[in-house]
Coordinates of C-alpha atoms and ligand atoms in Angstrom, one line a residue:
M177 CA 0.7 20.2 -7.3
T178 CA -2.9 18.9 -4.5
S179 CA -6.3 16.7 -5.7
H180 CA -7.5 20.0 -5.6
D181 CA -9.1 19.5 -9.0
H182 CA -11.1 16.2 -7.7
D183 CA -13.9 15.7 -5.1
G184 CA -12.3 14.2 -2.1
P185 CA -9.8 15.5 0.4
D186 CA -7.4 18.0 -0.6
I187 CA -4.1 16.3 -0.4
D188 CA -0.9 17.1 -1.1
L189 CA 0.1 15.1 -4.1
D190 CA 4.2 15.2 -4.6
A191 CA 4.5 15.3 -0.7
L192 CA 2.8 12.6 -0.7
A193 CA 4.4 10.8 -3.8
R194 CA 7.8 11.3 -2.0
K195 CA 6.4 9.8 0.9
Y196 CA 5.3 6.9 -0.3
V197 CA 9.1 6.4 -2.4
E198 CA 10.4 7.1 2.1
E199 CA 8.7 4.6 3.3
R200 CA 8.9 2.2 1.1
E201 CA 12.5 2.4 0.9
K202 CA 13.1 1.6 4.5
R203 CA 11.3 -1.5 3.9
L204 CA 13.3 -2.6 1.0
R205 CA 16.0 -6.0 2.4
A206 CA 18.5 -7.6 0.6
D207 CA 17.4 -10.4 0.6
G208 CA 14.3 -10.5 -0.8
V209 CA 12.1 -13.1 -0.7
G210 CA 14.5 -15.2 0.7
Q211 CA 14.3 -13.9 4.0
Y212 CA 11.9 -16.2 5.1
Q213 CA 12.0 -19.3 5.9
S214 CA 9.7 -22.3 5.6
L215 CA 8.8 -25.4 7.6
S216 CA 11.5 -27.6 7.9
G217 CA 14.3 -29.1 8.5
K218 CA 14.9 -27.0 12.4
F219 CA 11.4 -25.7 10.9
A220 CA 10.0 -28.9 11.1
S221 CA 8.0 -29.6 13.8
F222 CA 5.5 -26.4 13.2
D223 CA 4.2 -28.4 10.2
T224 CA 2.5 -30.6 12.4
D225 CA -1.3 -30.5 10.5
P226 CA -3.1 -30.1 14.1
N227 CA -7.1 -31.5 12.4
A228 CA -5.2 -35.1 11.0
P229 CA -5.5 -38.0 13.9
P230 CA -1.5 -38.1 14.1
D231 CA -1.0 -42.2 14.0
F232 CA -2.8 -42.8 10.7
D233 CA -1.1 -45.4 8.8
R234 CA -2.6 -48.2 5.6
D235 CA -1.3 -50.4 2.7
P236 CA 1.2 -48.5 -0.1
V237 CA -1.2 -48.1 -2.8
R238 CA -0.5 -49.4 -6.8
R239 CA -3.0 -48.7 -9.0
Q240 CA -3.6 -47.1 -12.4
A241 CA -5.5 -43.9 -12.7
D242 CA -6.1 -41.8 -16.6
V243 CA -5.6 -38.6 -14.6
V244 CA -3.9 -38.2 -10.7
V245 CA -5.4 -34.8 -9.3
I246 CA -2.4 -33.5 -6.9
G247 CA -4.6 -31.3 -3.9
G248 CA -7.7 -31.6 -2.7
G249 CA -8.2 -27.7 -2.8
Y250 CA -10.9 -26.1 -4.7
G251 CA -8.9 -26.3 -7.2
G252 CA -8.4 -30.5 -7.6
L253 CA -12.2 -30.3 -6.3
L254 CA -12.6 -28.4 -9.7
T255 CA -10.4 -30.6 -11.8
A256 CA -11.9 -33.5 -10.5
V257 CA -16.1 -32.5 -10.8
Q258 CA -15.2 -31.3 -14.7
L259 CA -13.4 -34.7 -15.7
R260 CA -16.7 -36.2 -13.4
K261 CA -19.0 -34.5 -15.7
R262 CA -17.4 -35.7 -18.6
G263 CA -17.5 -39.3 -18.0
V264 CA -14.0 -39.5 -17.0
N265 CA -14.3 -41.5 -13.3
N266 CA -11.0 -43.5 -13.6
I267 CA -8.6 -40.1 -11.2
V268 CA -6.9 -40.4 -8.0
I269 CA -6.8 -37.2 -5.5
L270 CA -4.0 -37.1 -2.9
E271 CA -4.3 -35.0 -0.8
K272 CA -1.9 -33.5 2.2
G273 CA -4.4 -32.8 4.3
A274 CA -7.1 -35.1 5.9
D275 CA -10.0 -33.6 4.5
F276 CA -11.2 -31.9 1.7
G277 CA -10.7 -28.0 1.7
G278 CA -7.2 -26.5 0.7
T279 CA -6.2 -23.2 2.2
W280 CA -9.8 -23.8 3.8
Y281 CA -8.4 -26.7 5.9
W282 CA -5.7 -25.2 7.1
N283 CA -6.2 -22.0 7.6
R284 CA -9.3 -22.7 10.9
Y285 CA -8.2 -19.0 12.7
P286 CA -10.2 -17.3 14.9
G287 CA -11.8 -14.9 12.8
I288 CA -11.6 -16.5 9.5
R289 CA -13.2 -15.4 6.3
C290 CA -13.4 -15.6 2.5
D291 CA -12.8 -11.3 1.7
V292 CA -14.1 -11.7 -1.9
E293 CA -18.3 -12.3 -1.8
S294 CA -19.8 -15.8 -0.9
Y295 CA -21.8 -15.3 -4.3
I296 CA -18.9 -16.3 -6.9
Y297 CA -16.1 -17.7 -4.1
M298 CA -17.7 -20.0 -3.8
P299 CA -18.5 -22.0 -6.6
L300 CA -20.9 -25.0 -7.8
L301 CA -23.5 -23.1 -6.0
E302 CA -26.3 -23.7 -8.7
E303 CA -25.5 -27.8 -8.7
T304 CA -25.5 -27.8 -5.0
G305 CA -28.0 -25.5 -4.3
Y306 CA -26.5 -24.3 -1.6
I307 CA -27.3 -21.5 0.2
P308 CA -24.2 -19.6 1.2
S309 CA -24.9 -17.7 5.0
E310 CA -23.4 -14.6 4.2
K311 CA -22.2 -12.1 1.8
Y312 CA -18.3 -12.7 3.1
A313 CA -19.2 -16.6 4.3
R314 CA -17.0 -17.7 6.7
G315 CA -14.1 -20.6 7.2
A316 CA -15.3 -23.0 8.7
E317 CA -18.4 -23.0 6.4
I318 CA -16.5 -22.8 3.5
Y319 CA -13.8 -25.9 4.8
E320 CA -17.8 -27.5 4.7
Q321 CA -18.7 -26.6 1.5
C322 CA -15.5 -28.7 -0.2
R323 CA -17.0 -31.2 1.9
L324 CA -20.3 -31.0 0.0
I325 CA -18.6 -31.1 -3.7
A326 CA -16.6 -33.2 -2.5
E327 CA -19.9 -35.6 -1.6
K328 CA -22.3 -34.9 -4.4
F329 CA -19.6 -36.4 -6.9
D330 CA -18.7 -38.6 -4.9
L331 CA -14.6 -37.6 -4.4
Y332 CA -14.1 -39.2 -1.2
R333 CA -13.7 -42.8 -2.5
D334 CA -11.1 -42.0 -5.0
T335 CA -8.5 -39.4 -2.8
L336 CA -5.8 -40.7 -0.6
F337 CA -5.8 -37.9 2.7
Q338 CA -2.2 -37.7 4.5
T339 CA -0.4 -38.5 1.6
L340 CA 1.8 -36.4 -0.2
A341 CA 2.9 -37.1 -3.1
E342 CA 6.4 -37.0 -3.9
T343 CA 8.0 -37.0 -7.3
L344 CA 6.3 -37.6 -11.0
A345 CA 8.0 -39.2 -13.3
W346 CA 7.3 -39.3 -17.1
H347 CA 7.6 -43.5 -19.6
E348 CA 6.9 -41.4 -23.2
D349 CA 7.9 -45.4 -24.2
R350 CA 4.2 -46.2 -22.4
Q351 CA 3.0 -42.9 -22.1
C352 CA 2.4 -42.4 -18.7
W353 CA 3.2 -40.3 -15.7
D354 CA 4.4 -42.4 -12.5
V355 CA 3.3 -40.9 -9.2
A356 CA 5.6 -42.4 -5.7
T357 CA 4.4 -40.6 -2.6
N358 CA 5.5 -40.5 1.1
R359 CA 2.8 -44.0 1.5
G360 CA 5.0 -45.1 -1.5
D361 CA 2.2 -45.5 -3.2
T362 CA 3.0 -46.2 -7.3
I363 CA 0.6 -44.6 -8.7
E364 CA 0.7 -45.1 -13.3
A365 CA -1.4 -42.1 -14.3
R366 CA -2.1 -40.7 -17.8
F367 CA -2.8 -37.6 -17.3
V368 CA -1.1 -35.6 -14.0
V369 CA -3.2 -33.0 -13.3
S370 CA -1.2 -30.6 -9.5
A371 CA -3.2 -28.5 -7.9
T372 CA -1.8 -28.0 -5.1
G373 CA -2.5 -24.8 -4.2
L374 CA -1.8 -20.7 -4.0
Y375 CA -1.1 -20.7 0.4
S376 CA 0.5 -24.2 0.3
S377 CA 3.7 -23.2 1.7
P378 CA 3.6 -21.1 5.3
K379 CA 6.8 -19.5 5.9
L380 CA 8.4 -17.8 9.2
P381 CA 10.4 -14.9 9.4
G382 CA 13.6 -14.9 9.1
I383 CA 14.0 -13.4 12.6
P384 CA 17.3 -15.4 14.6
G385 CA 15.7 -17.5 17.7
I386 CA 12.7 -18.6 16.4
E387 CA 12.8 -22.5 17.7
Q388 CA 15.2 -20.1 21.2
F389 CA 11.6 -19.4 22.6
E390 CA 10.3 -21.5 25.6
G391 CA 6.4 -20.8 25.0
P392 CA 3.9 -22.1 22.5
S393 CA 4.5 -20.7 18.7
F394 CA 2.5 -22.0 15.4
H395 CA 2.0 -20.6 12.7
T396 CA -1.7 -19.0 11.6
S397 CA -2.2 -22.2 9.8
R398 CA -1.5 -24.3 11.9
W399 CA -3.7 -22.8 14.8
N400 CA -2.5 -24.3 18.2
Y401 CA -6.7 -24.8 19.6
D402 CA -5.6 -27.0 22.6
F403 CA -3.2 -24.4 24.3
T404 CA -5.9 -20.8 22.8
G405 CA -8.5 -23.1 23.3
G406 CA -11.7 -22.2 21.7
N407 CA -12.8 -22.9 18.2
A408 CA -13.1 -20.6 14.5
E409 CA -15.9 -18.7 16.3
G410 CA -13.5 -17.4 19.1
N411 CA -14.6 -18.6 22.7
L412 CA -10.1 -18.6 23.6
T413 CA -10.4 -19.6 26.9
G414 CA -7.1 -20.8 26.9
L415 CA -5.8 -17.6 26.1
A416 CA -6.8 -15.3 29.5
G417 CA -4.3 -14.6 31.8
K418 CA -1.7 -14.8 28.9
K419 CA 0.4 -12.3 27.1
V420 CA 0.2 -13.2 23.7
G421 CA 2.4 -11.9 21.2
I422 CA 1.2 -12.1 16.5
I423 CA 3.3 -11.2 14.7
G424 CA 2.1 -9.8 10.6
T425 CA -0.7 -7.4 9.7
G426 CA -1.5 -9.1 5.9
S427 CA -4.9 -10.2 5.6
T428 CA -4.3 -13.0 8.2
G429 CA -3.1 -10.9 10.8
I430 CA -6.4 -8.3 10.3
Q431 CA -8.9 -11.3 11.0
C432 CA -7.3 -13.0 14.0
V433 CA -6.6 -10.1 15.9
P434 CA -9.7 -9.4 17.2
P435 CA -10.8 -12.4 19.0
V436 CA -6.9 -13.5 20.7
A437 CA -7.2 -9.2 21.9
E438 CA -10.8 -10.6 23.4
Y439 CA -9.7 -13.2 24.9
A440 CA -5.7 -12.3 25.8
E441 CA -4.7 -11.1 29.2
Q442 CA -2.6 -8.8 26.9
L443 CA -2.4 -9.2 23.2
Y444 CA 1.2 -7.0 21.2
L445 CA 0.8 -7.1 17.5
F446 CA 4.6 -6.5 16.5
Q447 CA 4.0 -4.6 12.8
R448 CA 6.0 -4.6 10.0
T449 CA 4.1 -2.4 7.2
P450 CA 0.2 -1.0 8.6
A451 CA -2.4 -3.4 6.6
S452 CA -5.0 -1.1 4.5
I453 CA -8.0 -1.7 6.3
D454 CA -11.8 -1.0 4.3
V455 CA -14.9 -1.7 4.8
R456 CA -16.2 -4.5 4.9
G457 CA -19.8 -4.4 5.2
N458 CA -20.8 -8.1 5.8
R459 CA -24.6 -9.0 6.2
P460 CA -26.5 -11.8 6.3
S461 CA -28.5 -14.0 2.5
D462 CA -31.4 -12.9 2.1
V463 CA -32.1 -16.5 0.9
E464 CA -35.7 -14.9 -1.3
W465 CA -33.4 -12.8 -2.9
F466 CA -30.9 -15.9 -3.3
K467 CA -33.7 -18.7 -4.4
S468 CA -34.7 -16.2 -6.8
L469 CA -31.8 -15.8 -9.4
P470 CA -32.4 -17.3 -12.8
P471 CA -30.6 -20.1 -13.9
G472 CA -26.2 -19.5 -15.0
W473 CA -26.5 -16.5 -12.4
Q474 CA -24.1 -17.1 -10.6
R475 CA -21.4 -17.3 -13.8
E476 CA -23.0 -14.3 -14.6
R477 CA -21.7 -12.5 -11.9
M478 CA -18.7 -13.7 -11.5
M479 CA -17.5 -12.3 -14.8
N480 CA -19.5 -9.0 -13.7
F481 CA -17.1 -8.5 -10.7
T482 CA -13.4 -9.9 -12.5
A483 CA -14.9 -7.8 -15.9
L484 CA -14.9 -4.6 -13.5
T485 CA -12.6 -5.4 -10.8
S486 CA -9.6 -5.2 -13.7
G487 CA -11.2 -2.4 -15.2
V488 CA -13.5 -3.3 -17.4
A489 CA -16.5 -1.0 -17.1
Q490 CA -19.5 -1.9 -16.4
D491 CA -23.4 -1.2 -17.1
E492 CA -23.8 -3.0 -13.2
D493 CA -21.7 -3.1 -10.1
M494 CA -23.1 -6.8 -9.4
V495 CA -21.6 -7.1 -6.4
N496 CA -21.2 -3.9 -4.5
D497 CA -18.5 -3.5 -1.9
S498 CA -15.1 -1.7 -0.7
M499 CA -13.8 -3.4 -3.6
T500 CA -15.4 -2.9 -7.3
N501 CA -16.2 1.1 -5.8
L502 CA -13.1 1.6 -6.1
F503 CA -13.7 0.0 -9.9
R504 CA -16.6 2.2 -10.7
Q505 CA -15.7 5.7 -9.1
P506 CA -17.2 7.9 -12.0
D507 CA -13.7 9.1 -13.4
A508 CA -11.8 6.2 -12.8
T509 CA -13.0 4.4 -16.0
P510 CA -13.6 6.3 -19.2
G511 CA -13.7 5.0 -21.5
G512 CA -12.1 2.3 -20.4
R513 CA -8.9 3.6 -19.5
F514 CA -8.6 2.6 -16.1
Q515 CA -7.6 -0.9 -17.3
D516 CA -4.0 1.1 -17.8
I517 CA -3.0 0.4 -14.2
N518 CA -0.6 3.2 -14.4
S519 CA -3.2 5.5 -15.5
E520 CA -3.5 9.2 -14.3
E521 CA -7.3 8.7 -13.3
R522 CA -5.7 5.3 -11.6
N523 CA -3.4 6.0 -9.9
K524 CA -5.2 9.6 -8.5
A525 CA -8.4 6.9 -7.6
E526 CA -6.3 4.7 -6.3
I527 CA -4.7 6.9 -3.8
L528 CA -7.8 9.1 -2.8
R529 CA -9.2 6.0 -1.4
M530 CA -6.0 5.7 0.7
E531 CA -6.3 8.9 1.9
T532 CA -10.7 7.1 3.1
V533 CA -8.4 4.7 3.9
R534 CA -6.0 6.7 6.4
Q535 CA -9.2 8.5 8.0
R536 CA -11.0 6.2 8.8
V537 CA -8.3 5.0 11.1
D538 CA -7.9 8.7 12.4
S539 CA -12.3 8.7 12.9
I540 CA -11.9 4.5 15.3
V541 CA -8.6 4.8 16.4
K542 CA -8.6 7.1 19.8
D543 CA -4.7 7.0 20.9
R544 CA -3.5 9.9 17.8
K545 CA 0.0 8.7 18.2
T546 CA -1.5 4.6 18.5
A547 CA -3.6 5.5 14.7
E548 CA -0.2 7.3 13.4
A549 CA 1.1 4.0 13.1
L550 CA -1.6 2.1 12.0
K551 CA -2.2 4.7 9.0
P552 CA -0.9 3.2 4.8
Y553 CA 1.2 4.5 2.5
F554 CA 1.4 2.9 -0.4
H555 CA -0.4 2.6 -3.3
Y556 CA -4.1 1.3 -2.8
F557 CA -3.2 -2.3 -4.3
C558 CA 0.9 -2.8 -3.9
K559 CA -0.9 -5.4 -0.7
R560 CA -3.7 -7.4 -1.2
P561 CA -6.7 -4.4 0.5
G562 CA -7.6 -6.1 3.7
F563 CA -11.6 -5.2 5.1
S564 CA -12.8 -5.6 8.7
D565 CA -15.1 -3.2 10.7
N566 CA -13.1 -4.9 13.7
Y567 CA -9.8 -4.5 13.7
L568 CA -9.3 -0.5 13.7
Q569 CA -11.1 -1.3 17.0
V570 CA -9.0 -3.1 19.0
F571 CA -7.3 -0.7 19.7
N572 CA -8.9 1.1 22.2
R573 CA -8.1 -2.2 23.9
P574 CA -6.7 -1.0 26.7
N575 CA -5.5 -4.6 27.1
V576 CA -3.7 -4.8 22.6
T577 CA -0.6 -2.8 22.2
L578 CA 0.7 -2.5 18.6
V579 CA 4.8 -2.3 19.1
D580 CA 5.1 -0.6 15.6
T581 CA 8.7 -1.8 14.1
A582 CA 8.6 1.0 12.2
G583 CA 9.1 -1.2 8.2
K584 CA 11.8 -2.4 10.0
G585 CA 10.4 -6.2 11.6
V586 CA 10.6 -8.0 14.9
E587 CA 15.0 -7.9 15.6
R588 CA 15.4 -11.6 17.6
V589 CA 13.9 -14.3 19.0
T590 CA 14.4 -14.7 22.8
P591 CA 13.8 -18.0 24.7
R592 CA 11.4 -15.5 26.6
G593 CA 9.3 -13.4 23.7
L594 CA 10.5 -11.0 21.0
V595 CA 13.8 -8.2 20.8
V596 CA 11.8 -4.8 18.6
D597 CA 15.3 -1.7 18.9
G598 CA 16.8 -3.7 21.4
Q599 CA 14.4 -4.0 23.1
E600 CA 12.3 -7.4 25.1
H601 CA 8.9 -7.9 25.4
E602 CA 8.1 -11.5 27.7
L603 CA 5.4 -13.5 26.5
D604 CA 4.1 -16.6 26.3
C605 CA 2.8 -17.1 23.7
I606 CA 3.5 -15.9 19.4
I607 CA 1.8 -16.5 16.3
Y608 CA 2.9 -16.1 12.9
A609 CA 0.4 -14.7 11.2
T610 CA 3.7 -13.9 9.1
G611 CA 2.1 -15.5 5.3
F612 CA 3.7 -18.3 2.0
D613 CA 5.5 -18.3 -0.7
F614 CA 3.8 -17.5 -3.8
M615 CA 4.6 -17.6 -6.5
T616 CA 8.0 -18.0 -5.8
S617 CA 9.2 -22.3 -6.9
Y618 CA 6.7 -24.1 -7.8
A619 CA 8.7 -27.0 -6.4
R620 CA 9.7 -25.3 -3.2
E621 CA 5.8 -24.9 -3.2
S622 CA 4.6 -28.1 -4.0
G623 CA 6.8 -30.0 -3.1
L624 CA 7.5 -32.1 -6.3
T625 CA 9.8 -33.5 -8.3
V626 CA 8.5 -33.6 -11.9
I627 CA 10.4 -35.8 -14.2
G628 CA 10.0 -35.3 -17.4
R629 CA 10.5 -36.4 -21.5
E630 CA 13.8 -36.1 -21.1
D631 CA 14.8 -36.5 -17.9
T632 CA 14.9 -33.1 -17.0
S633 CA 13.1 -32.0 -13.6
L634 CA 11.0 -28.9 -13.6
E635 CA 12.6 -27.1 -11.6
A636 CA 15.7 -26.9 -13.7
H637 CA 13.7 -26.3 -17.1
W638 CA 11.8 -23.7 -15.2
K639 CA 15.2 -21.9 -13.0
H640 CA 15.1 -18.9 -14.2
G641 CA 11.0 -18.8 -14.7
A642 CA 8.1 -20.3 -15.7
R643 CA 8.2 -21.4 -19.3
T644 CA 4.2 -22.4 -20.3
L645 CA 1.3 -22.1 -22.4
F646 CA -1.2 -20.5 -20.8
G647 CA 0.1 -20.5 -17.7
M648 CA -0.7 -25.0 -17.6
Q649 CA 0.6 -26.7 -20.1
T650 CA 5.1 -27.2 -20.3
R651 CA 7.2 -28.2 -23.3
G652 CA 9.2 -31.4 -22.1
F653 CA 5.9 -32.5 -19.5
P654 CA 2.8 -34.4 -21.4
N655 CA 0.2 -35.2 -19.8
F656 CA 1.2 -33.3 -17.1
F657 CA -0.9 -29.3 -16.7
V658 CA -0.8 -26.8 -13.6
L659 CA -3.0 -25.1 -11.7
T660 CA -1.1 -21.6 -10.8
L661 CA -1.8 -18.3 -11.1
V662 CA 1.7 -18.1 -13.0
Q663 CA 1.3 -16.3 -16.0
A664 CA -2.5 -16.8 -15.6
G665 CA -4.8 -14.4 -16.4
V666 CA -5.6 -13.8 -12.6
S667 CA -9.3 -12.4 -11.1
F668 CA -9.7 -11.4 -7.7
N669 CA -11.1 -13.9 -7.6
Y670 CA -9.2 -16.7 -7.5
L671 CA -12.0 -19.0 -8.0
H672 CA -13.3 -17.8 -10.9
T673 CA -9.4 -18.0 -13.0
A674 CA -9.6 -21.9 -11.5
D675 CA -13.2 -22.7 -12.2
A676 CA -11.7 -22.0 -16.5
Q677 CA -8.4 -23.6 -16.2
S678 CA -10.7 -26.6 -14.6
I679 CA -12.9 -26.5 -17.6
Y680 CA -10.0 -25.8 -20.2
L681 CA -7.1 -28.9 -18.9
A682 CA -11.0 -32.0 -18.4
D683 CA -11.7 -30.2 -22.1
L684 CA -8.0 -31.1 -23.3
I685 CA -7.7 -34.4 -21.5
S686 CA -11.4 -35.9 -22.8
H687 CA -10.6 -34.7 -25.7
C688 CA -7.4 -36.9 -25.8
L689 CA -9.1 -39.7 -24.3
E690 CA -11.7 -40.0 -26.9
N691 CA -9.5 -39.5 -30.2
N692 CA -6.9 -41.9 -28.7
F693 CA -4.5 -39.4 -28.3
G694 CA -1.4 -40.5 -25.5
S695 CA 0.3 -37.9 -24.9
V696 CA -0.3 -33.5 -25.7
E697 CA 1.6 -30.8 -24.2
P698 CA 3.1 -27.5 -26.5
T699 CA 4.6 -26.7 -29.7
A700 CA 7.8 -24.7 -28.6
E701 CA 6.4 -22.2 -30.8
A702 CA 2.9 -21.7 -29.4
E703 CA 5.4 -22.0 -25.1
D704 CA 7.7 -19.1 -27.1
E705 CA 4.3 -17.1 -28.2
W706 CA 3.5 -17.7 -24.8
V707 CA 6.0 -16.9 -23.1
N708 CA 7.0 -13.5 -24.4
L709 CA 2.6 -11.7 -24.7
C710 CA 3.6 -12.6 -21.1
L711 CA 7.1 -11.0 -20.6
E712 CA 5.6 -8.0 -23.2
R713 CA 2.2 -7.1 -21.3
S714 CA 3.4 -8.3 -17.8
E715 CA 5.2 -4.8 -18.1
A716 CA 2.6 -2.1 -17.0
R717 CA 2.1 -4.2 -13.9
L718 CA 6.2 -4.9 -13.3
K719 CA 6.4 -1.0 -13.6
F720 CA 3.7 -0.6 -11.3
L721 CA 5.0 -2.4 -8.8
A722 CA 8.1 -1.7 -9.1
N723 CA 7.2 1.7 -7.3
C724 CA 5.2 -0.1 -4.6
T725 CA 6.0 -1.4 -1.1
P726 CA 7.9 -5.0 -0.5
S727 CA 5.3 -7.6 0.0
Y728 CA 4.8 -11.0 -1.7
L729 CA 2.7 -9.9 -4.8
N730 CA 7.0 -7.4 -6.2
Y731 CA 9.7 -10.2 -5.2
E732 CA 10.1 -8.4 -1.8
G733 CA 10.9 -5.2 -3.7
Q734 CA 13.9 -7.2 -6.0
Q735 CA 13.2 -7.4 -9.0
S736 CA 15.0 -9.6 -11.1
E737 CA 13.8 -12.3 -15.1
E738 CA 12.3 -14.9 -13.0
F739 CA 10.2 -12.5 -11.1
A740 CA 8.7 -11.4 -14.7
L741 CA 8.3 -14.8 -16.4
N742 CA 6.0 -16.1 -12.5
S743 CA 4.0 -13.5 -12.4
P744 CA 0.3 -13.9 -13.9
F745 CA -0.5 -12.5 -18.0
G746 CA -0.6 -9.8 -17.8
G747 CA -3.8 -9.4 -20.5
G748 CA -6.0 -9.7 -18.4
P749 CA -8.6 -12.2 -17.0
L750 CA -10.9 -11.9 -19.5
P751 CA -8.2 -12.3 -22.5
Y752 CA -7.4 -15.3 -20.1
F753 CA -10.4 -16.9 -20.5
E754 CA -11.4 -16.3 -24.2
Y755 CA -7.6 -17.7 -25.0
L756 CA -9.0 -21.3 -22.7
E757 CA -12.4 -20.7 -24.4
E758 CA -11.4 -20.5 -28.1
M759 CA -8.5 -22.9 -28.0
S760 CA -12.0 -25.6 -26.6
R761 CA -14.7 -24.7 -29.6
E762 CA -11.1 -25.1 -32.2
G763 CA -11.5 -28.7 -30.6
F764 CA -7.5 -27.9 -29.6
A765 CA -6.4 -27.5 -33.2
S766 CA -3.1 -24.9 -32.5
R767 CA -0.7 -24.4 -30.1
L768 CA -0.3 -29.1 -29.3
E769 CA 1.0 -31.7 -30.3
F770 CA -0.6 -34.6 -29.3
K771 CA 0.6 -38.2 -29.8
A772 CA -1.0 -41.5 -31.1
L773 CA -1.9 -44.0 -28.0
V774 CA 1.0 -46.3 -28.4
E775 CA 0.2 -49.9 -28.4
S776 CA 0.3 -51.8 -25.1
Ligands
LIG287 N1 -9.8 -14.2 1.0 C1 -9.5 -14.5 2.2 O1 -9.7 -13.5 3.4 C2 -7.7 -15.0 3.4 C3 -6.7 -15.0 1.8 N2 -5.8 -15.0 2.7 C4 -4.8 -14.3 0.9 O2 -3.5 -14.9 2.2 C5 -2.5 -13.9 1.6 C6 -1.0 -14.1 2.7 O3 -1.7 -13.6 3.6 P1 -1.2 -13.4 4.7 O4 -1.2 -14.4 5.6 O5 -1.9 -12.3 5.5 O6 0.5 -13.2 4.6 P2 1.3 -11.8 4.3 O7 1.8 -12.1 3.0 O8 -0.1 -11.2 3.9 O9 1.0 -10.9 5.8 C7 2.6 -11.4 6.1 C8 3.2 -10.1 7.7 O10 3.8 -11.1 8.3 C9 4.8 -9.3 8.3 N3 6.5 -9.8 8.1 C10 6.5 -10.9 7.7 N4 8.3 -11.0 9.0 C11 8.6 -10.2 9.8 C12 9.3 -9.8 10.5 N5 10.0 -10.5 10.0 N6 8.3 -8.6 11.5 C13 6.9 -8.0 11.6 N7 6.5 -8.4 10.4 C14 7.0 -9.0 10.0 C15 4.7 -8.8 7.1 O11 4.7 -7.5 6.8 P3 5.3 -6.3 5.9 O12 3.6 -6.4 5.3 O13 6.3 -5.8 6.0 O14 5.7 -7.4 5.1 C16 2.9 -9.3 6.5 O15 2.4 -7.4 7.5 C17 -3.1 -12.7 1.5 O16 -2.8 -11.5 0.8 C18 -4.8 -13.4 0.8 O17 -4.7 -13.5 -0.6 C19 -5.1 -14.6 3.8 C20 -6.0 -14.3 4.8 C21 -7.8 -14.6 3.6

């Protein structure tokens, strides 16, 4: 069978399907998600915050709050803003970093940008009047916008920085959570919102010898500018005369490789799986156009992007970029059939797109062997697609060497460098662009111990996978909300999901406060119903991912009940948003169990 009957290149689809399987099998490992190690124990030094005053100290705080929000990234910020808008002002925000920003606080590596359009990614643009400078904003700009939101909504006064929430314990008699932190704080909170982020737990590869390397080495989310010199804009003068190794070619790797290549004497990029690198097409914002947008434009644009990228045909493609392009191909959305992740149309559209991606490698990279090694052989959406107009070009530089590990990964770290296929590559510095734990274990990723109504820990309650209502609430843990993508409707634009979730939970919390409810939690029936719906609706996605190359999106190729339960809501983001809106509209009259406030 060939793709001859379609526009585009003539492809032997059977041969390609065999190649996809072959490449996938090379990468399957028995240890799956267990192959990685966290930045703790003997790797704790990797977790040092390069941006925080190391000698920070303060007296422990003891106080009462209506709401404790854990995390000062966009999820926490949006939650606090929505609560403020509803007049809920007695809030405490706990944040590990020394400022707001979350992901954008921690990730300051050179070249960092958001891969989602800034006009739909950066929230509250209409309220703050902020105009992003480019279609795809730099990390530093997004970080500054987080700080701007915090200032505008007066959140700094309520925030304890460089503070880690450690344990939460529910007290049914007092209808409150006791929140304890690593700085000895005790906060009695009626409600707790955990917004600890999607990428808050960096991981190192499971290769022996990491601690033996004698030169500097760091994870991209803790970039060591003392060593490299410069900043996220580049100017990495400290790398002059240095041999640098980067491990990882995900979204982070492809962004930090070009600036490192520009300044290092020699860059060795250690690749396990090539990324798909599509056209970026960044450009400065058209300020006149931006100022002409009518009220309500941002949510309309977010909705247009989310609908289109979840397979719901739209009359107009407002964002109009490489991501949305795939979904608006004429034969991709007939009658909305593209919604089915396993449909033939979608399969073909993805194959054709990947072929274009491979052809792009050939058109840019001059050395044939390197070009071959840089070609991805998996379905376009098996991994988060990458976009760059300067990554592939670095392989034409004489000071850049691609060390292709043919799917096996780096073997070993020695005191002097990295070993692949028995050969040692001597290095002055190793940079780990090896990603983050993602939707595996809430307890590990958040670092929190949460003890609910029956003295049960959330870790035990979710031992075999999450059990929630709308991914946000769980029975036995009253007045506790989680913002993640687990069992939630996911948009490629995470901020759209976070926006909908923060509105839901702020509506619900203010509903409880106004009506003197002491606690709220899902009914057992509602939780079961949601979990079953999640399992049922995730079947198509799991079937698709089962044939994908291993990555954090498919539990590194492992199949388990836990993976199914820790997946996003397979019904898609639009029905999910509708569920949440319906709950607010109907005054939270179903699915939840309220208890009256007890007099203290
Ligand atoms: N919005 C944005 O612009 C950005 C978003 N992000 C988000 O963060 C997510 C994570 O991205 P990222 O930080 O790149 O992490 P990823 O998990 O996507 O990539 C990790 C990389 O490390 C490689 N790796 C792991 N172990 C080894 C090993 N033993 N030897 C060699 N290579 C190894 C992986 O190879 P393999 O592929 O074989 O597993 C992969 O290339 C993204 O998917 C995205 O959602 C990140 C950056 C920018």
